Amino acid sequence: VLFLYFSLGNKVMKVGEVEVGLGRVLQYTLIPAGIVGLTASFLDTSVLENIASNVWALSTCAVAVACPMLWNSIPFFFGPSLIKHLGRKTAMLTFAAFTVSMSALRGFLFERAVESFTNTGVFSDLIGERGNEMITKYLGPFLVAYGLVVSLSSFFRLGIYGTYMGEYFDIMLSKKISSFPFNHVDNPMYFGSTITHFGKALMAGSPVGIVLAAIIGWTYYMGAAYEEPLMNLFYSQKKARVIVNNGWDIFKKID
């Protein structure tokens, strides 16, 4: 991984109009993959076997990987056709409903997988009973609350159009959001969702849940490696046909 990172880190590949550094791709793919494997081995040597043998865990992995791929590929390849047949606003809102449905499905599968492998005393051998209690009863709920604050505040700032790839449908905000939580963390919606999943896994004491949360975070940041330069390109050129003052202006007439 390090050899590839240092040998290809300065190389650039072009996807459509977007240039993506290969070093950035490696940063968000191979290195996190190693971290997921180390996390699994550290917590429980059988955790990967548990994932491989459980339909809920495998389904969570599949949907987690599919989500960012579909969220970017569908509007990119089928956006013009959707706009032609449904109209710009309806096409964008239909895609938003699809995105919400995929997120809900992934959340449902994650919850079932965590429930299948719950052990509230899993950390006792590592840090003792008191430490285990601190993680499951305090750290877990704190991470869930913190993640929800970050992701929901991001959703509030972006609105419908900013959250659900309105740029692909030629609908853009009048300016790029830079206030909280965007001045606090990069990709706050992805970051907040990842932290929330980690918190839920810790509350349940589920090593499988922790690894699945890491996989979800990994797929988020693979998507971010492509989305970030694309959004920067959109807002630097401002070629969108429709500019909205805020992402919640869903009643604005859009042709």
Coordinates of C-alpha atoms in Angstrom, one line a residue:
V1 CA 0.0 0.0 0.0
L2 CA 2.8 2.4 0.9
F3 CA 4.7 1.6 -2.3
L4 CA 1.6 2.3 -4.4
Y5 CA 0.8 5.4 -2.5
F6 CA 4.3 7.0 -2.9
S7 CA 4.8 5.8 -6.5
L8 CA 1.3 6.8 -7.8
G9 CA 0.4 9.5 -5.4
N10 CA 1.2 12.3 -7.8
K11 CA -0.6 10.7 -10.8
V12 CA -3.9 12.0 -11.9
M13 CA -6.8 10.2 -13.6
K14 CA -9.6 11.9 -15.4
V15 CA -13.3 10.9 -14.9
G16 CA -15.4 13.0 -17.2
E17 CA -14.4 16.6 -16.5
V18 CA -13.1 15.7 -13.0
E19 CA -9.4 15.1 -12.3
V20 CA -8.9 12.8 -9.3
G21 CA -5.5 12.2 -7.7
L22 CA -4.6 8.5 -7.6
G23 CA -3.0 9.1 -4.2
R24 CA -6.3 10.3 -2.9
V25 CA -8.1 7.2 -4.3
L26 CA -5.5 4.9 -2.5
Q27 CA -6.0 6.9 0.6
Y28 CA -9.7 6.2 0.6
T29 CA -9.5 2.6 -0.5
L30 CA -6.5 0.4 0.2
I31 CA -5.4 2.0 3.5
P32 CA -9.0 1.9 5.1
A33 CA -9.3 -1.7 3.9
G34 CA -6.2 -2.5 5.9
I35 CA -7.6 -0.7 8.9
V36 CA -10.9 -2.7 8.7
G37 CA -8.9 -6.0 8.6
L38 CA -6.8 -5.0 11.6
T39 CA -9.9 -3.8 13.5
A40 CA -11.5 -7.2 12.9
S41 CA -8.4 -9.1 14.1
F42 CA -8.0 -7.0 17.2
L43 CA -11.5 -7.3 18.4
D44 CA -12.2 -11.0 17.6
T45 CA -10.3 -13.4 15.3
S46 CA -13.6 -14.9 14.2
V47 CA -15.4 -11.7 13.4
L48 CA -14.8 -11.9 9.6
E49 CA -16.1 -15.5 9.7
N50 CA -19.2 -14.2 11.5
I51 CA -19.7 -11.6 8.8
A52 CA -19.2 -14.2 6.0
S53 CA -21.7 -16.6 7.5
N54 CA -24.4 -14.0 8.4
V55 CA -26.9 -12.9 5.7
W56 CA -27.6 -9.6 7.4
A57 CA -23.9 -8.7 7.7
L58 CA -23.2 -9.7 4.1
S59 CA -26.2 -7.7 2.9
T60 CA -25.1 -4.7 4.8
C61 CA -21.7 -4.9 3.1
A62 CA -23.3 -5.2 -0.3
V63 CA -25.7 -2.3 0.2
A64 CA -23.0 -0.2 1.8
V65 CA -20.7 -0.6 -1.2
A66 CA -23.6 -0.1 -3.7
C67 CA -24.9 3.1 -2.1
P68 CA -22.2 5.6 -3.1
M69 CA -21.8 3.9 -6.5
L70 CA -25.5 4.3 -7.3
W71 CA -25.8 7.7 -5.8
N72 CA -23.2 9.0 -8.2
S73 CA -23.8 6.8 -11.3
I74 CA -27.5 7.0 -11.6
P75 CA -27.8 10.8 -11.9
F76 CA -24.6 11.0 -13.9
F77 CA -25.7 8.5 -16.6
F78 CA -29.5 8.7 -16.3
G79 CA -30.1 12.2 -15.1
P80 CA -30.8 13.7 -18.6
S81 CA -33.3 11.0 -19.3
L82 CA -35.0 11.4 -16.0
I83 CA -35.2 15.2 -16.6
K84 CA -36.6 14.7 -20.0
H85 CA -39.4 12.3 -18.9
L86 CA -40.2 13.7 -15.4
G87 CA -39.1 17.3 -15.4
R88 CA -36.1 18.7 -13.6
K89 CA -37.6 19.1 -10.1
T90 CA -39.6 15.8 -10.2
A91 CA -36.5 13.9 -11.4
M92 CA -34.4 15.3 -8.7
L93 CA -37.0 14.7 -5.9
T94 CA -37.5 11.1 -7.2
F95 CA -33.7 10.5 -7.0
A96 CA -33.8 12.0 -3.4
A97 CA -36.5 9.4 -2.5
F98 CA -34.4 6.6 -3.9
T99 CA -31.4 7.8 -1.9
V100 CA -33.4 7.9 1.3
S101 CA -34.7 4.4 0.6
M102 CA -31.2 3.0 0.1
S103 CA -30.0 4.6 3.3
A104 CA -33.0 3.2 5.2
L105 CA -32.4 -0.3 3.8
R106 CA -28.7 -0.1 4.8
G107 CA -29.7 1.0 8.3
F108 CA -32.2 -1.8 8.7
L109 CA -29.7 -4.4 7.6
F110 CA -27.0 -2.9 9.9
E111 CA -29.3 -3.1 12.9
R112 CA -30.2 -6.7 12.1
A113 CA -26.5 -7.7 11.8
V114 CA -25.6 -5.9 15.1
E115 CA -28.5 -7.7 16.8
S116 CA -27.2 -11.0 15.6
F117 CA -23.8 -10.5 17.2
T118 CA -24.4 -8.6 20.4
N119 CA -22.1 -9.0 23.5
T120 CA -22.2 -6.1 26.0
G121 CA -19.2 -7.6 27.7
V122 CA -17.0 -7.9 24.6
F123 CA -14.5 -5.2 25.8
S124 CA -14.1 -6.6 29.3
D125 CA -11.1 -8.8 28.4
L126 CA -9.3 -5.8 26.9
I127 CA -10.0 -3.0 29.4
G128 CA -11.9 -4.6 32.3
E129 CA -15.5 -4.4 33.4
R130 CA -15.4 -0.6 34.2
G131 CA -13.9 0.2 30.8
N132 CA -16.4 -2.0 29.1
E133 CA -19.2 -0.1 30.9
M134 CA -17.7 3.3 29.9
I135 CA -17.7 2.2 26.2
T136 CA -21.1 0.6 25.9
K137 CA -23.1 2.9 28.2
Y138 CA -21.4 6.3 27.7
L139 CA -19.1 6.4 24.7
G140 CA -21.5 4.6 22.4
P141 CA -24.5 6.9 23.1
F142 CA -22.2 10.0 22.9
L143 CA -21.0 9.0 19.4
V144 CA -24.5 8.4 18.3
A145 CA -25.6 11.8 19.5
Y146 CA -22.6 13.5 18.1
G147 CA -22.9 11.8 14.7
L148 CA -26.6 12.8 14.5
V149 CA -25.9 16.4 15.4
V150 CA -23.2 16.6 12.6
S151 CA -25.2 14.8 9.9
L152 CA -28.6 16.5 10.7
S153 CA -27.0 20.0 10.9
S154 CA -25.4 19.2 7.5
F155 CA -28.8 18.2 6.1
F156 CA -30.3 21.4 7.5
R157 CA -27.7 23.5 5.8
L158 CA -27.8 21.8 2.4
G159 CA -31.5 21.1 2.2
I160 CA -33.0 18.8 -0.4
Y161 CA -31.2 20.2 -3.4
G162 CA -27.8 20.3 -1.8
T163 CA -28.0 16.9 -0.1
Y164 CA -29.3 14.8 -2.9
M165 CA -27.0 15.8 -5.8
G166 CA -29.0 18.6 -7.2
E167 CA -25.9 19.6 -9.2
Y168 CA -26.4 16.6 -11.4
F169 CA -29.8 17.9 -12.3
D170 CA -28.5 21.4 -13.0
I171 CA -29.9 22.7 -9.7
M172 CA -27.3 24.5 -7.5
L173 CA -27.2 26.5 -4.4
S174 CA -26.3 30.2 -4.8
K175 CA -23.1 29.6 -2.9
K176 CA -21.2 26.7 -1.5
I177 CA -21.9 26.2 2.2
S178 CA -19.0 26.9 4.5
S179 CA -20.6 27.4 8.0
F180 CA -21.0 24.7 10.7
P181 CA -20.6 21.8 10.3
F182 CA -18.7 22.2 7.1
N183 CA -16.1 24.4 8.9
H184 CA -15.8 21.6 11.5
V185 CA -15.3 18.4 9.5
D186 CA -15.0 17.5 5.8
N187 CA -18.1 15.7 4.4
P188 CA -20.0 16.2 7.6
M189 CA -23.0 14.1 6.5
Y190 CA -20.8 11.1 5.7
F191 CA -18.7 11.6 8.8
G192 CA -21.7 12.0 11.0
S193 CA -23.4 8.9 9.7
T194 CA -20.2 6.9 10.1
I195 CA -19.7 8.0 13.7
T196 CA -23.4 7.2 14.4
H197 CA -22.9 3.6 13.1
F198 CA -19.8 3.2 15.3
G199 CA -21.7 4.4 18.3
K200 CA -24.6 1.9 17.7
A201 CA -22.1 -0.9 17.4
L202 CA -20.3 0.1 20.6
M203 CA -23.6 0.3 22.5
A204 CA -24.4 -3.2 21.5
G205 CA -20.8 -4.4 22.1
S206 CA -20.8 -5.9 18.6
P207 CA -17.4 -6.5 17.0
V208 CA -19.2 -7.3 13.8
G209 CA -21.0 -4.0 14.0
I210 CA -17.8 -2.1 14.5
V211 CA -16.3 -3.7 11.4
L212 CA -19.5 -3.0 9.4
A213 CA -19.3 0.6 10.6
A214 CA -15.8 0.8 9.3
I215 CA -16.8 -0.6 6.0
I216 CA -19.7 2.0 5.7
G217 CA -17.2 4.8 6.5
W218 CA -14.8 3.4 4.0
T219 CA -17.4 3.4 1.2
Y220 CA -18.5 6.9 2.2
Y221 CA -15.0 8.3 1.7
M222 CA -14.5 6.4 -1.5
G223 CA -17.5 8.4 -2.7
A224 CA -16.1 11.6 -1.3
A225 CA -12.9 11.1 -3.2
Y226 CA -14.9 11.5 -6.4
E227 CA -17.6 13.9 -5.2
E228 CA -15.4 16.6 -3.6
P229 CA -13.5 17.6 -6.8
L230 CA -16.7 17.4 -8.8
M231 CA -18.5 19.7 -6.4
N232 CA -15.6 22.1 -6.5
L233 CA -15.8 22.1 -10.3
F234 CA -19.5 22.8 -10.3
Y235 CA -19.3 25.7 -7.9
S236 CA -16.2 27.2 -9.6
Q237 CA -17.9 27.2 -13.0
K238 CA -21.6 27.7 -11.9
K239 CA -23.0 26.3 -15.1
A240 CA -26.3 25.2 -13.5
R241 CA -29.5 26.3 -15.2
V242 CA -31.3 26.8 -11.9
I243 CA -29.8 28.6 -8.9
V244 CA -31.7 28.4 -5.6
N245 CA -31.0 30.6 -2.5
N246 CA -31.3 27.6 -0.2
G247 CA -31.7 23.9 -0.6
W248 CA -35.2 23.9 1.0
D249 CA -36.7 26.0 -1.8
I250 CA -38.6 23.1 -3.2
F251 CA -41.6 25.2 -4.0
K252 CA -39.6 27.3 -6.4
K253 CA -40.8 26.9 -10.0
I254 CA -38.1 25.0 -11.9
D255 CA -38.4 24.3 -15.6

